[in-house]
Amino acid sequence: MEMNNTCLDINPQLEKYYLPTMYGIEFILGLIGNLSVIWGYIFCLKDWSCSNIYLFNLSLTDLTFIFTLPMLVDYYGKGNEWTSGQVMCVVNRYILHANMYTSILFLCCISFDRYLLVMRPLKSHFFQKKWNAIVICLGIWIFVTLELVPIFVFIKDYDANGTDMADCLDYASSGHAFRSLIYSLFLTAFGFLIPLGIMLFFCIQTARGLKKIQQQRTKIQVEKPLTLVILAIVIFLIFFTPYHLMRNVRIASRMKSNSVSKCGKLGVKAAYTITRPIAFLNSITNPIFYFLLGDKFRELFFNKLKSIFSRKAALRE
């Protein structure tokens, strides 16, 4: 480890060992999980509900992100040496952020759908119609793409002569610090905090509804859906909150007008680096929710696998 003005700088070690390891784990587990779910939805599930449509789109955005991880593993493993060109750097960072913010919005849609199923089980709502769900998913993709257009400008970094640098730096470490901070705060508010508030509201209302059903002493089992509601919001907070907090702190620490010491800046950068892979662990946990949310889907998935293996065994005999 390097000593810099009596400061312990662990950033080179985090970038060389921690980031490639975490992204490598996310790639392997996320690829297996999301491919399994997409295969299950296409070949096992014939009658799709609006909830299935939201979950399928969530899996698609996770899988798109998963395919960008090998480039990040290679980049950080080689000591921040980007070999895929500036265009691929921008595309990679765009996909990374698009995955995060589309995932958040799809999770909001799923929480609202759960709320309607619990609180308004006998009514058919506009939101729960299949074609409307498809339109909403398309709208989410368009909205997030428009929301992230500035990424194509802010993601760049410049040297003293204004020439593009070869490094593919992350968003919080690149570009003009003040402008990047303003945009980061915008993303935090509209991409995270507002959806978080919406998700919290519907999760709390859903939990209250399930508790009320439980108090009525009916034969309906509510323990599992209640646990899923609580687990969903806890995971949401743990994964996304530290990243958004530290991203803004990291950008603010780069501003020339601040009074943060060099040691403080190194500490902020290290904390921010730690939160980055954590924010994308949802690409691993989301497939687990697919199986937990629906006993029918899980049963169809494993029945399909059994039929395939049985068919192969019969052909060998």
Short mmCIF file of C-alpha atoms in Angstrom, two decimals:
data_model
loop_
_atom_site.label_atom_id
_atom_site.label_comp_id
_atom_site.label_asym_id
_atom_site.label_seq_id
_atom_site.Cartn_x
_atom_site.Cartn_y
_atom_site.Cartn_z
CA MET A 1 0.00 0.00 0.00
CA GLU A 2 1.19 3.47 -0.78
CA MET A 3 1.71 6.12 1.85
CA ASN A 4 0.76 9.58 0.67
CA ASN A 5 1.48 12.42 3.14
CA THR A 6 0.99 9.95 6.05
CA CYS A 7 -2.35 8.90 4.48
CA LEU A 8 -3.07 5.25 3.83
CA ASP A 9 -4.37 5.06 0.27
CA ILE A 10 -6.19 1.75 -0.30
CA ASN A 11 -7.81 2.89 -3.58
CA PRO A 12 -5.31 1.11 -5.88
CA GLN A 13 -5.93 -2.17 -4.03
CA LEU A 14 -9.71 -1.71 -4.09
CA GLU A 15 -9.69 -1.07 -7.82
CA LYS A 16 -7.30 -3.92 -8.65
CA TYR A 17 -8.72 -6.64 -6.37
CA TYR A 18 -12.07 -5.67 -4.84
CA LEU A 19 -13.87 -4.36 -7.96
CA PRO A 20 -12.84 -7.20 -10.34
CA THR A 21 -13.73 -9.80 -7.69
CA MET A 22 -17.15 -8.33 -6.94
CA TYR A 23 -18.01 -7.72 -10.60
CA GLY A 24 -16.81 -11.23 -11.46
CA ILE A 25 -19.09 -12.78 -8.82
CA GLU A 26 -22.01 -10.64 -10.00
CA PHE A 27 -21.36 -11.72 -13.60
CA ILE A 28 -21.36 -15.46 -12.86
CA LEU A 29 -24.31 -15.55 -10.44
CA GLY A 30 -26.29 -12.88 -12.28
CA LEU A 31 -25.83 -14.60 -15.65
CA ILE A 32 -27.01 -17.97 -14.32
CA GLY A 33 -29.94 -16.49 -12.42
CA ASN A 34 -31.26 -14.11 -15.06
CA LEU A 35 -30.82 -16.52 -17.99
CA SER A 36 -32.71 -19.15 -15.98
CA VAL A 37 -35.56 -16.76 -15.28
CA ILE A 38 -35.80 -15.52 -18.88
CA TRP A 39 -35.74 -19.13 -20.13
CA GLY A 40 -38.45 -20.00 -17.62
CA TYR A 41 -40.67 -17.11 -18.66
CA ILE A 42 -40.34 -17.85 -22.38
CA PHE A 43 -40.68 -21.64 -22.30
CA CYS A 44 -42.63 -22.39 -19.11
CA LEU A 45 -45.11 -19.59 -18.50
CA LYS A 46 -47.96 -19.45 -21.02
CA ASP A 47 -50.37 -17.11 -19.24
CA TRP A 48 -48.56 -13.88 -18.31
CA SER A 49 -49.91 -11.39 -15.79
CA CYS A 50 -48.82 -7.74 -15.68
CA SER A 51 -46.56 -8.64 -12.75
CA ASN A 52 -44.80 -11.20 -14.97
CA ILE A 53 -44.25 -8.51 -17.61
CA TYR A 54 -42.61 -6.17 -15.09
CA LEU A 55 -40.45 -9.00 -13.72
CA PHE A 56 -39.43 -10.11 -17.22
CA ASN A 57 -38.33 -6.56 -18.11
CA LEU A 58 -36.46 -6.36 -14.82
CA SER A 59 -34.60 -9.54 -15.77
CA LEU A 60 -33.82 -8.18 -19.25
CA THR A 61 -32.26 -5.00 -17.89
CA ASP A 62 -30.27 -7.03 -15.36
CA LEU A 63 -29.00 -9.35 -18.10
CA THR A 64 -27.99 -6.40 -20.30
CA PHE A 65 -25.96 -5.02 -17.42
CA ILE A 66 -24.43 -8.44 -16.66
CA PHE A 67 -22.98 -8.62 -20.20
CA THR A 68 -21.00 -5.38 -19.59
CA LEU A 69 -19.26 -6.71 -16.47
CA PRO A 70 -16.44 -8.65 -18.21
CA MET A 71 -15.19 -5.34 -19.66
CA LEU A 72 -15.10 -3.82 -16.17
CA VAL A 73 -13.35 -6.88 -14.74
CA ASP A 74 -10.73 -6.63 -17.50
CA TYR A 75 -10.37 -2.86 -17.05
CA TYR A 76 -9.82 -2.86 -13.30
CA GLY A 77 -7.83 -6.10 -13.36
CA LYS A 78 -5.32 -4.47 -15.75
CA GLY A 79 -4.88 -1.46 -13.50
CA ASN A 80 -7.40 0.93 -15.09
CA GLU A 81 -6.31 0.24 -18.65
CA TRP A 82 -9.30 0.61 -20.98
CA THR A 83 -8.79 -1.09 -24.35
CA SER A 84 -12.30 -0.97 -25.85
CA GLY A 85 -12.37 2.65 -27.03
CA GLN A 86 -14.13 5.78 -25.82
CA VAL A 87 -17.48 4.92 -27.43
CA MET A 88 -17.68 1.57 -25.60
CA CYS A 89 -16.67 3.32 -22.39
CA VAL A 90 -19.64 5.70 -22.63
CA VAL A 91 -22.00 2.88 -23.68
CA ASN A 92 -20.79 0.74 -20.78
CA ARG A 93 -21.38 3.49 -18.23
CA TYR A 94 -24.76 4.31 -19.76
CA ILE A 95 -25.92 0.67 -19.48
CA LEU A 96 -24.67 0.55 -15.89
CA HIS A 97 -26.79 3.56 -14.89
CA ALA A 98 -29.76 2.52 -17.07
CA ASN A 99 -29.84 -0.84 -15.29
CA MET A 100 -29.98 0.86 -11.91
CA TYR A 101 -32.76 3.32 -12.69
CA THR A 102 -34.94 1.04 -14.79
CA SER A 103 -34.61 -1.61 -12.06
CA ILE A 104 -35.77 0.89 -9.44
CA LEU A 105 -38.82 1.86 -11.53
CA PHE A 106 -39.72 -1.75 -12.34
CA LEU A 107 -39.51 -2.57 -8.63
CA CYS A 108 -41.89 0.36 -7.99
CA CYS A 109 -44.33 -1.09 -10.53
CA ILE A 110 -44.10 -4.50 -8.88
CA SER A 111 -44.71 -3.00 -5.42
CA PHE A 112 -47.78 -1.16 -6.77
CA ASP A 113 -49.05 -4.35 -8.38
CA ARG A 114 -48.62 -6.21 -5.04
CA TYR A 115 -50.53 -3.40 -3.35
CA LEU A 116 -53.46 -3.69 -5.77
CA LEU A 117 -53.59 -7.47 -5.40
CA VAL A 118 -53.77 -7.19 -1.61
CA MET A 119 -55.89 -4.05 -1.16
CA ARG A 120 -58.13 -4.24 -4.27
CA PRO A 121 -58.25 -7.97 -5.10
CA LEU A 122 -61.73 -7.93 -6.67
CA LYS A 123 -61.26 -4.91 -8.95
CA SER A 124 -59.66 -4.83 -12.39
CA HIS A 125 -57.37 -1.84 -12.70
CA PHE A 126 -55.94 -0.04 -15.72
CA PHE A 127 -52.45 -0.69 -14.36
CA GLN A 128 -53.00 -4.48 -14.27
CA LYS A 129 -53.96 -4.97 -17.91
CA LYS A 130 -51.29 -6.72 -19.97
CA TRP A 131 -51.07 -4.28 -22.87
CA ASN A 132 -50.99 -1.36 -20.47
CA ALA A 133 -48.14 -3.04 -18.59
CA ILE A 134 -46.21 -3.36 -21.87
CA VAL A 135 -46.77 0.35 -22.61
CA ILE A 136 -45.66 1.28 -19.08
CA CYS A 137 -42.47 -0.80 -19.47
CA LEU A 138 -41.74 0.88 -22.81
CA GLY A 139 -42.36 4.26 -21.17
CA ILE A 140 -39.90 3.41 -18.39
CA TRP A 141 -37.18 2.54 -20.91
CA ILE A 142 -37.76 5.80 -22.81
CA PHE A 143 -37.92 7.91 -19.64
CA VAL A 144 -34.67 6.50 -18.22
CA THR A 145 -32.91 6.89 -21.58
CA LEU A 146 -33.90 10.57 -21.75
CA GLU A 147 -32.95 10.98 -18.09
CA LEU A 148 -29.46 9.63 -18.81
CA VAL A 149 -28.70 11.59 -22.00
CA PRO A 150 -26.37 13.97 -20.07
CA ILE A 151 -24.27 10.93 -19.09
CA PHE A 152 -22.84 10.97 -22.62
CA VAL A 153 -21.37 14.42 -21.85
CA PHE A 154 -20.53 14.21 -18.15
CA ILE A 155 -18.87 10.79 -18.24
CA LYS A 156 -15.87 12.19 -20.13
CA ASP A 157 -12.71 13.33 -18.42
CA TYR A 158 -10.23 15.87 -19.73
CA ASP A 159 -6.58 16.58 -19.14
CA ALA A 160 -5.05 20.05 -18.82
CA ASN A 161 -5.12 20.56 -22.61
CA GLY A 162 -8.78 19.57 -22.95
CA THR A 163 -7.95 16.28 -24.69
CA ASP A 164 -9.91 13.14 -23.88
CA MET A 165 -8.00 10.85 -21.55
CA ALA A 166 -7.61 7.14 -22.28
CA ASP A 167 -8.94 6.05 -18.88
CA CYS A 168 -12.59 5.03 -18.68
CA LEU A 169 -13.31 6.70 -15.36
CA ASP A 170 -16.57 6.21 -13.48
CA TYR A 171 -19.10 9.03 -13.58
CA ALA A 172 -18.34 10.46 -10.12
CA SER A 173 -14.60 10.64 -10.93
CA SER A 174 -14.89 12.32 -14.33
CA GLY A 175 -15.99 15.55 -15.94
CA HIS A 176 -16.50 19.00 -14.43
CA ALA A 177 -17.18 18.48 -10.71
CA PHE A 178 -19.80 21.23 -10.19
CA ARG A 179 -21.89 20.32 -13.27
CA SER A 180 -21.57 16.61 -12.47
CA LEU A 181 -22.79 17.25 -8.91
CA ILE A 182 -25.87 19.15 -10.10
CA TYR A 183 -26.75 16.31 -12.47
CA SER A 184 -26.00 13.66 -9.83
CA LEU A 185 -28.36 15.39 -7.39
CA PHE A 186 -31.01 15.43 -10.12
CA LEU A 187 -30.55 11.67 -10.68
CA THR A 188 -30.62 11.04 -6.93
CA ALA A 189 -33.92 12.92 -6.56
CA PHE A 190 -35.81 11.73 -9.63
CA GLY A 191 -34.14 8.36 -10.14
CA PHE A 192 -33.89 7.21 -6.54
CA LEU A 193 -35.55 9.28 -3.80
CA ILE A 194 -38.94 9.81 -5.46
CA PRO A 195 -39.24 6.15 -6.57
CA LEU A 196 -38.08 5.16 -3.06
CA GLY A 197 -40.87 7.23 -1.53
CA ILE A 198 -43.42 5.63 -3.86
CA MET A 199 -42.14 2.14 -3.13
CA LEU A 200 -42.09 2.78 0.63
CA PHE A 201 -45.68 4.03 0.56
CA PHE A 202 -47.06 1.02 -1.31
CA CYS A 203 -44.95 -1.47 0.65
CA ILE A 204 -46.17 -0.02 3.97
CA GLN A 205 -49.78 -0.04 2.76
CA THR A 206 -49.40 -3.61 1.50
CA ALA A 207 -47.89 -4.71 4.82
CA ARG A 208 -50.77 -3.09 6.70
CA GLY A 209 -53.27 -4.83 4.45
CA LEU A 210 -51.62 -8.20 5.02
CA LYS A 211 -51.56 -7.61 8.77
CA LYS A 212 -55.27 -6.78 8.71
CA ILE A 213 -55.97 -10.00 6.81
CA GLN A 214 -53.92 -11.91 9.39
CA GLN A 215 -55.88 -10.36 12.29
CA GLN A 216 -59.15 -11.53 10.74
CA ARG A 217 -57.95 -15.10 11.36
CA THR A 218 -58.73 -16.27 7.87
CA LYS A 219 -57.15 -19.36 6.34
CA ILE A 220 -55.15 -17.20 3.94
CA GLN A 221 -51.40 -17.49 4.53
CA VAL A 222 -49.87 -14.01 4.70
CA GLU A 223 -46.48 -14.73 6.31
CA LYS A 224 -44.66 -15.31 3.04
CA PRO A 225 -45.98 -12.23 1.11
CA LEU A 226 -45.47 -10.07 4.20
CA THR A 227 -41.87 -11.26 4.52
CA LEU A 228 -41.28 -10.56 0.82
CA VAL A 229 -42.64 -7.03 1.11
CA ILE A 230 -40.36 -6.24 4.07
CA LEU A 231 -37.36 -7.96 2.45
CA ALA A 232 -37.84 -6.06 -0.82
CA ILE A 233 -37.71 -2.64 0.82
CA VAL A 234 -34.78 -3.58 3.10
CA ILE A 235 -32.71 -4.82 0.14
CA PHE A 236 -33.69 -1.71 -1.85
CA LEU A 237 -32.39 0.55 0.93
CA ILE A 238 -29.19 -1.42 1.61
CA PHE A 239 -28.15 -1.66 -2.04
CA PHE A 240 -28.99 1.77 -3.40
CA THR A 241 -28.77 4.27 -0.51
CA PRO A 242 -25.00 4.05 0.23
CA TYR A 243 -24.14 4.37 -3.47
CA HIS A 244 -26.22 7.50 -4.08
CA LEU A 245 -24.97 9.12 -0.88
CA MET A 246 -21.31 8.42 -1.59
CA ARG A 247 -21.56 9.33 -5.28
CA ASN A 248 -22.63 12.84 -4.37
CA VAL A 249 -20.03 13.10 -1.59
CA ARG A 250 -17.33 11.85 -3.98
CA ILE A 251 -18.18 14.47 -6.63
CA ALA A 252 -18.40 17.23 -4.00
CA SER A 253 -14.95 16.23 -2.66
CA ARG A 254 -13.48 16.88 -6.13
CA MET A 255 -14.64 20.50 -6.20
CA LYS A 256 -11.86 23.06 -5.79
CA SER A 257 -13.98 25.21 -3.49
CA ASN A 258 -14.23 22.55 -0.76
CA SER A 259 -11.89 22.33 2.23
CA VAL A 260 -11.53 18.57 2.34
CA SER A 261 -7.99 17.40 3.06
CA LYS A 262 -6.11 15.05 0.75
CA CYS A 263 -6.54 12.24 3.26
CA GLY A 264 -10.27 12.97 3.42
CA LYS A 265 -10.56 12.83 -0.37
CA LEU A 266 -8.80 9.47 -0.47
CA GLY A 267 -11.14 8.15 2.23
CA VAL A 268 -14.22 9.40 0.37
CA LYS A 269 -13.02 7.80 -2.85
CA ALA A 270 -12.42 4.47 -1.08
CA ALA A 271 -15.89 4.50 0.53
CA TYR A 272 -17.49 5.35 -2.81
CA THR A 273 -15.59 2.54 -4.53
CA ILE A 274 -16.87 0.03 -1.94
CA THR A 275 -20.50 1.05 -2.52
CA ARG A 276 -20.40 0.71 -6.32
CA PRO A 277 -20.59 -3.09 -6.69
CA ILE A 278 -23.02 -3.28 -3.75
CA ALA A 279 -25.50 -1.13 -5.71
CA PHE A 280 -25.58 -3.77 -8.45
CA LEU A 281 -26.02 -6.82 -6.24
CA ASN A 282 -29.71 -6.49 -7.10
CA SER A 283 -28.88 -8.20 -10.41
CA ILE A 284 -28.21 -11.33 -8.32
CA THR A 285 -31.06 -11.00 -5.82
CA ASN A 286 -33.78 -10.14 -8.35
CA PRO A 287 -33.89 -13.69 -9.85
CA ILE A 288 -34.37 -15.07 -6.33
CA PHE A 289 -37.47 -12.92 -5.98
CA TYR A 290 -38.88 -14.38 -9.21
CA PHE A 291 -38.91 -17.81 -7.61
CA LEU A 292 -40.10 -16.58 -4.23
CA LEU A 293 -42.91 -14.43 -5.63
CA GLY A 294 -44.71 -17.20 -7.48
CA ASP A 295 -45.09 -20.84 -6.48
CA LYS A 296 -46.73 -21.44 -9.87
CA PHE A 297 -43.74 -20.15 -11.81
CA ARG A 298 -41.30 -22.17 -9.68
CA GLU A 299 -43.36 -25.33 -10.15
CA LEU A 300 -43.62 -24.82 -13.93
CA PHE A 301 -39.87 -24.12 -14.14
CA PHE A 302 -38.79 -27.29 -12.38
CA ASN A 303 -41.43 -29.41 -14.14
CA LYS A 304 -40.05 -28.21 -17.48
CA LEU A 305 -36.51 -29.11 -16.43
CA LYS A 306 -37.64 -32.56 -15.28
CA SER A 307 -39.40 -33.20 -18.60
CA ILE A 308 -36.27 -32.20 -20.55
CA PHE A 309 -33.98 -34.47 -18.50
CA SER A 310 -36.52 -37.32 -18.67
CA ARG A 311 -36.72 -36.96 -22.46
CA LYS A 312 -32.92 -37.06 -22.76
CA ALA A 313 -32.71 -40.12 -20.51
CA ALA A 314 -35.35 -41.89 -22.61
CA LEU A 315 -33.45 -41.10 -25.83
CA ARG A 316 -30.22 -42.54 -24.37
CA GLU A 317 -31.98 -45.75 -23.43
#
